[in-house]
Amino acid sequence: MDYYNTLGVARGASQDEIKKAYRSLAMKHHPDRGGDTAKFKEIEEAYRTLSDDQARAEYDNPAPQFGGGGPGGFHFNFGGPQGFESMFGDIFGFQQRRQAVNRNIQLQTSITLLDAFYGKELLANVQLPSGRDQTINVKIPPGIHEGTTLRLAGMGDESIPQLPRGDILLTVHIQDHPIFKRQGDDLLMEYEINCIDAMCGGIVSVTSIDGKSLETQIPEGIQHDTIMGLQGYGMPNFNDPSRRGRLLLKIKVRIPSVTDAQKSFLKNLNIK
């Protein structure tokens, strides 16, 4: 995926241009506004990379892949020009000299949606470019989003002893769930009811992602594909896990097959 093309900006675009393009596209494609979830994820992934100076520099100058799958379920490559970090401007806008450091190591791992709900602690053995094996412990916080990159400062390459160590950059991917579909901090699930319940309403029981049994009222005359929200039963917020999104129920009305006698009876009811 070309991140610049995804956001519709030139490769030399400023951070203000990138932010403006992201806000416009996010408003247009957000799932809560009827947008496509996959497209929205692409936009978020592109913005996360291009809005971070170091990640953008590593994206613009990709390093070759180092081997295949890393130990512990990680896949990795070494990012950035060897021995150097990106250049940063100081507060006056002048360009500073590049500081020589060892390379960053880019890792990827995959977790379940339930892992993302509760948070997860990962322990893995990583072989550094120097040849030394290193055990890393990563605490993935609750509410983490697809494609989020976590930084383990000072745990990367150490090949050049005279230079500061690089970092480990761990990108987290979240597997699809068989029942719940994530939309930001909200969780969407389909819930099927019969046509009688749709007409008359009633109380139904659903189970949240953390196994809680919830009762909610289905209003009379509810229509197919209506979405109902249960506040506080979605995903924890990444920045404030005490806050949770909604559990969204997408109502699916099941129409049963009926006999000729039942058809006649229903027609005589003259329902409008």
Tab-separated table of C-alpha atoms in Angstrom:
chain	number	residue	atom	x	y	z
A	1	MET	CA	0.000	0.000	0.000
A	2	ASP	CA	1.281	3.478	-0.936
A	3	TYR	CA	0.607	5.592	2.168
A	4	TYR	CA	0.983	8.864	0.260
A	5	ASN	CA	-1.507	7.725	-2.352
A	6	THR	CA	-3.895	6.529	0.395
A	7	LEU	CA	-3.981	10.023	1.929
A	8	GLY	CA	-3.854	11.758	-1.457
A	9	VAL	CA	-0.745	13.821	-0.688
A	10	ALA	CA	2.626	14.287	-2.375
A	11	ARG	CA	5.698	12.503	-1.007
A	12	GLY	CA	7.099	15.836	0.135
A	13	ALA	CA	3.895	16.882	1.921
A	14	SER	CA	4.215	18.787	5.187
A	15	GLN	CA	2.835	17.468	8.478
A	16	ASP	CA	0.038	20.053	8.302
A	17	GLU	CA	-0.940	18.800	4.831
A	18	ILE	CA	-0.862	15.182	6.034
A	19	LYS	CA	-2.992	15.995	9.096
A	20	LYS	CA	-5.515	17.963	7.013
A	21	ALA	CA	-5.835	15.127	4.474
A	22	TYR	CA	-6.269	12.539	7.235
A	23	ARG	CA	-9.016	14.492	9.003
A	24	SER	CA	-10.943	14.945	5.765
A	25	LEU	CA	-10.699	11.267	4.797
A	26	ALA	CA	-11.394	10.014	8.333
A	27	MET	CA	-14.621	12.028	8.478
A	28	LYS	CA	-15.658	10.696	5.079
A	29	HIS	CA	-14.842	7.008	5.644
A	30	HIS	CA	-15.485	6.527	9.387
A	31	PRO	CA	-17.655	3.391	9.913
A	32	ASP	CA	-19.986	5.311	12.249
A	33	ARG	CA	-20.804	7.537	9.275
A	34	GLY	CA	-21.458	4.590	6.988
A	35	GLY	CA	-17.911	4.345	5.653
A	36	ASP	CA	-15.967	1.228	4.770
A	37	THR	CA	-14.081	-0.235	7.755
A	38	ALA	CA	-11.227	-1.652	5.652
A	39	LYS	CA	-10.699	1.699	3.908
A	40	PHE	CA	-10.752	3.501	7.260
A	41	LYS	CA	-8.077	1.135	8.621
A	42	GLU	CA	-5.870	1.882	5.584
A	43	ILE	CA	-6.248	5.611	6.205
A	44	GLU	CA	-5.375	5.218	9.903
A	45	GLU	CA	-2.353	3.046	9.100
A	46	ALA	CA	-1.087	5.570	6.540
A	47	TYR	CA	-1.522	8.477	8.951
A	48	ARG	CA	0.183	6.703	11.860
A	49	THR	CA	3.246	6.136	9.700
A	50	LEU	CA	3.478	9.479	7.892
A	51	SER	CA	2.681	11.602	10.970
A	52	ASP	CA	5.686	10.143	12.838
A	53	ASP	CA	8.980	11.544	11.534
A	54	GLN	CA	11.028	8.442	12.235
A	55	ALA	CA	8.428	5.986	10.974
A	56	ARG	CA	8.029	8.108	7.832
A	57	ALA	CA	11.782	8.177	7.231
A	58	GLU	CA	11.936	4.396	7.605
A	59	TYR	CA	8.974	4.013	5.252
A	60	ASP	CA	10.595	6.276	2.650
A	61	ASN	CA	13.878	4.346	2.917
A	62	PRO	CA	12.875	0.737	3.646
A	63	ALA	CA	15.493	-1.753	4.736
A	64	PRO	CA	15.550	-5.255	3.247
A	65	GLN	CA	13.705	-7.981	5.140
A	66	PHE	CA	15.975	-9.877	7.541
A	67	GLY	CA	15.127	-13.534	7.369
A	68	GLY	CA	11.592	-14.922	7.711
A	69	GLY	CA	9.562	-15.362	10.881
A	70	GLY	CA	11.270	-14.293	14.054
A	71	PRO	CA	11.210	-16.302	17.275
A	72	GLY	CA	8.170	-16.122	19.504
A	73	GLY	CA	5.772	-15.460	16.659
A	74	PHE	CA	7.508	-12.194	15.645
A	75	HIS	CA	8.548	-11.182	12.136
A	76	PHE	CA	11.268	-8.581	11.902
A	77	ASN	CA	13.558	-6.439	9.797
A	78	PHE	CA	16.105	-3.760	10.580
A	79	GLY	CA	14.950	-0.228	9.807
A	80	GLY	CA	16.705	2.954	8.858
A	81	PRO	CA	20.160	3.658	7.395
A	82	GLN	CA	22.822	1.758	9.329
A	83	GLY	CA	24.301	3.811	12.138
A	84	PHE	CA	21.985	6.787	11.755
A	85	GLU	CA	18.585	8.031	12.931
A	86	SER	CA	16.363	10.492	11.089
A	87	MET	CA	17.213	14.180	11.112
A	88	PHE	CA	15.055	16.504	13.224
A	89	GLY	CA	14.669	20.261	13.113
A	90	ASP	CA	15.100	22.188	16.343
A	91	ILE	CA	12.557	24.661	17.730
A	92	PHE	CA	13.903	27.412	15.441
A	93	GLY	CA	13.378	25.301	12.359
A	94	PHE	CA	17.098	24.775	11.690
A	95	GLN	CA	18.265	21.332	10.691
A	96	GLN	CA	20.506	19.562	13.190
A	97	ARG	CA	23.335	17.203	12.370
A	98	ARG	CA	22.311	13.576	12.302
A	99	GLN	CA	23.182	11.652	15.434
A	100	ALA	CA	24.859	8.318	14.832
A	101	VAL	CA	23.057	5.434	16.520
A	102	ASN	CA	22.625	1.732	15.928
A	103	ARG	CA	19.684	0.566	13.864
A	104	ASN	CA	16.100	0.057	14.989
A	105	ILE	CA	14.578	-3.423	14.774
A	106	GLN	CA	11.043	-3.643	13.442
A	107	LEU	CA	8.914	-6.511	14.782
A	108	GLN	CA	5.357	-7.603	14.044
A	109	THR	CA	3.053	-9.796	16.083
A	110	SER	CA	-0.571	-10.903	15.900
A	111	ILE	CA	-2.994	-11.085	18.851
A	112	THR	CA	-6.686	-11.887	19.252
A	113	LEU	CA	-9.403	-9.280	19.781
A	114	LEU	CA	-9.840	-10.659	23.317
A	115	ASP	CA	-6.106	-10.056	23.921
A	116	ALA	CA	-6.630	-6.484	22.738
A	117	PHE	CA	-9.557	-6.158	25.158
A	118	TYR	CA	-7.683	-7.332	28.263
A	119	GLY	CA	-4.127	-6.434	27.248
A	120	LYS	CA	-1.412	-9.047	26.877
A	121	GLU	CA	2.120	-9.681	28.065
A	122	LEU	CA	4.444	-11.189	25.465
A	123	LEU	CA	7.794	-12.845	26.116
A	124	ALA	CA	9.978	-13.596	23.095
A	125	ASN	CA	13.565	-14.348	22.181
A	126	VAL	CA	15.004	-12.102	19.462
A	127	GLN	CA	18.383	-12.527	17.801
A	128	LEU	CA	20.029	-9.132	17.392
A	129	PRO	CA	22.108	-8.215	14.311
A	130	SER	CA	25.182	-8.571	16.511
A	131	GLY	CA	24.303	-12.272	16.869
A	132	ARG	CA	23.362	-12.021	20.544
A	133	ASP	CA	20.072	-13.513	21.690
A	134	GLN	CA	17.902	-11.142	23.698
A	135	THR	CA	14.718	-11.906	25.615
A	136	ILE	CA	12.151	-9.133	25.459
A	137	ASN	CA	9.058	-8.629	27.567
A	138	VAL	CA	6.309	-6.536	25.988
A	139	LYS	CA	3.178	-5.405	27.788
A	140	ILE	CA	0.468	-4.700	25.220
A	141	PRO	CA	-2.031	-2.288	26.803
A	142	PRO	CA	-5.809	-2.871	26.783
A	143	GLY	CA	-7.650	-1.205	23.922
A	144	ILE	CA	-4.734	-1.285	21.490
A	145	HIS	CA	-5.729	-0.705	17.863
A	146	GLU	CA	-4.805	-2.592	14.718
A	147	GLY	CA	-1.439	-1.467	13.361
A	148	THR	CA	-0.304	0.356	16.518
A	149	THR	CA	3.488	0.406	16.881
A	150	LEU	CA	4.994	0.138	20.364
A	151	ARG	CA	8.533	1.392	21.000
A	152	LEU	CA	10.991	-0.429	23.278
A	153	ALA	CA	13.651	2.230	23.674
A	154	GLY	CA	17.280	1.150	23.739
A	155	MET	CA	16.607	-2.535	23.048
A	156	GLY	CA	17.501	-2.606	19.362
A	157	ASP	CA	20.730	-3.117	17.448
A	158	GLU	CA	24.024	-2.894	19.351
A	159	SER	CA	26.430	-3.888	16.573
A	160	ILE	CA	28.555	-0.740	16.941
A	161	PRO	CA	29.596	-0.580	20.627
A	162	GLN	CA	30.578	3.097	20.511
A	163	LEU	CA	27.075	4.167	19.429
A	164	PRO	CA	23.792	4.266	21.385
A	165	ARG	CA	21.567	1.239	20.899
A	166	GLY	CA	18.641	1.426	18.533
A	167	ASP	CA	15.029	0.767	19.518
A	168	ILE	CA	12.639	-2.111	18.950
A	169	LEU	CA	9.474	-1.079	17.119
A	170	LEU	CA	6.708	-3.647	17.574
A	171	THR	CA	3.686	-3.367	15.281
A	172	VAL	CA	0.604	-5.148	16.627
A	173	HIS	CA	-1.961	-6.752	14.315
A	174	ILE	CA	-5.347	-7.900	15.629
A	175	GLN	CA	-7.052	-11.009	14.289
A	176	ASP	CA	-10.686	-10.953	13.177
A	177	HIS	CA	-13.230	-12.181	15.733
A	178	PRO	CA	-15.974	-14.643	14.711
A	179	ILE	CA	-18.723	-12.603	16.434
A	180	PHE	CA	-17.566	-9.053	17.112
A	181	LYS	CA	-16.403	-6.521	14.532
A	182	ARG	CA	-14.438	-3.602	15.923
A	183	GLN	CA	-15.297	-0.026	14.975
A	184	GLY	CA	-13.008	2.278	16.924
A	185	ASP	CA	-13.845	1.554	20.576
A	186	ASP	CA	-17.236	0.083	19.617
A	187	LEU	CA	-17.934	-3.595	18.984
A	188	LEU	CA	-20.572	-4.539	16.414
A	189	MET	CA	-22.383	-7.868	16.470
A	190	GLU	CA	-25.360	-9.162	14.533
A	191	TYR	CA	-28.369	-10.327	16.554
A	192	GLU	CA	-31.168	-12.325	14.951
A	193	ILE	CA	-34.804	-12.088	16.068
A	194	ASN	CA	-37.982	-13.521	14.568
A	195	CYS	CA	-40.590	-11.384	12.877
A	196	ILE	CA	-43.016	-11.687	15.833
A	197	ASP	CA	-40.444	-10.201	18.214
A	198	ALA	CA	-39.716	-7.508	15.629
A	199	MET	CA	-43.394	-6.553	15.532
A	200	CYS	CA	-44.197	-6.903	19.222
A	201	GLY	CA	-40.887	-6.091	20.853
A	202	GLY	CA	-39.523	-7.822	23.932
A	203	ILE	CA	-36.499	-8.358	26.126
A	204	VAL	CA	-33.513	-10.256	24.719
A	205	SER	CA	-30.249	-11.434	26.281
A	206	VAL	CA	-26.834	-10.947	24.661
A	207	THR	CA	-23.300	-11.757	25.813
A	208	SER	CA	-20.535	-9.147	25.762
A	209	ILE	CA	-16.945	-9.884	24.678
A	210	ASP	CA	-15.931	-10.365	28.332
A	211	GLY	CA	-18.713	-12.918	28.923
A	212	LYS	CA	-21.273	-10.714	30.684
A	213	SER	CA	-24.946	-11.514	30.098
A	214	LEU	CA	-26.859	-8.347	29.174
A	215	GLU	CA	-30.592	-7.831	28.808
A	216	THR	CA	-31.942	-5.154	26.509
A	217	GLN	CA	-35.370	-4.112	25.261
A	218	ILE	CA	-36.227	-4.585	21.602
A	219	PRO	CA	-38.741	-1.855	20.717
A	220	GLU	CA	-41.990	-2.666	18.901
A	221	GLY	CA	-41.792	-2.428	15.130
A	222	ILE	CA	-38.004	-2.549	14.917
A	223	GLN	CA	-36.740	-2.758	11.354
A	224	HIS	CA	-34.192	-5.083	9.748
A	225	ASP	CA	-30.556	-3.807	10.081
A	226	THR	CA	-31.460	-1.347	12.846
A	227	ILE	CA	-28.439	-0.773	15.117
A	228	MET	CA	-28.934	-0.516	18.880
A	229	GLY	CA	-26.168	0.620	21.232
A	230	LEU	CA	-25.342	-0.603	24.743
A	231	GLN	CA	-23.043	1.987	26.278
A	232	GLY	CA	-19.964	0.821	28.179
A	233	TYR	CA	-19.755	-2.758	26.874
A	234	GLY	CA	-17.354	-2.266	23.969
A	235	MET	CA	-13.549	-2.034	23.888
A	236	PRO	CA	-11.549	-0.124	26.509
A	237	ASN	CA	-10.174	3.200	25.312
A	238	PHE	CA	-6.458	2.928	24.514
A	239	ASN	CA	-5.608	6.197	26.312
A	240	ASP	CA	-8.032	5.678	29.216
A	241	PRO	CA	-8.944	1.988	29.777
A	242	SER	CA	-11.538	2.976	32.400
A	243	ARG	CA	-13.667	4.250	29.495
A	244	ARG	CA	-15.314	1.753	27.175
A	245	GLY	CA	-17.073	2.021	23.858
A	246	ARG	CA	-20.497	0.643	22.947
A	247	LEU	CA	-21.710	-2.831	22.130
A	248	LEU	CA	-23.680	-2.317	18.916
A	249	LEU	CA	-26.424	-4.806	18.051
A	250	LYS	CA	-27.285	-4.972	14.365
A	251	ILE	CA	-30.774	-6.463	14.335
A	252	LYS	CA	-31.453	-9.133	11.746
A	253	VAL	CA	-35.138	-10.012	11.351
A	254	ARG	CA	-35.685	-13.660	10.390
A	255	ILE	CA	-38.704	-14.295	8.161
A	256	PRO	CA	-39.971	-17.888	8.556
A	257	SER	CA	-41.592	-20.046	5.904
A	258	VAL	CA	-45.373	-20.348	6.362
A	259	THR	CA	-48.086	-22.710	5.138
A	260	ASP	CA	-50.951	-21.658	2.887
A	261	ALA	CA	-53.305	-21.643	5.876
A	262	GLN	CA	-50.942	-19.397	7.815
A	263	LYS	CA	-50.635	-17.067	4.818
A	264	SER	CA	-54.407	-16.760	4.651
A	265	PHE	CA	-54.602	-16.030	8.370
A	266	LEU	CA	-51.911	-13.352	8.133
A	267	LYS	CA	-53.585	-11.675	5.161
A	268	ASN	CA	-56.852	-11.501	7.094
A	269	LEU	CA	-55.101	-9.639	9.894
A	270	ASN	CA	-54.774	-6.667	7.513
A	271	ILE	CA	-51.518	-5.518	9.097
A	272	LYS	CA	-50.222	-2.191	7.786
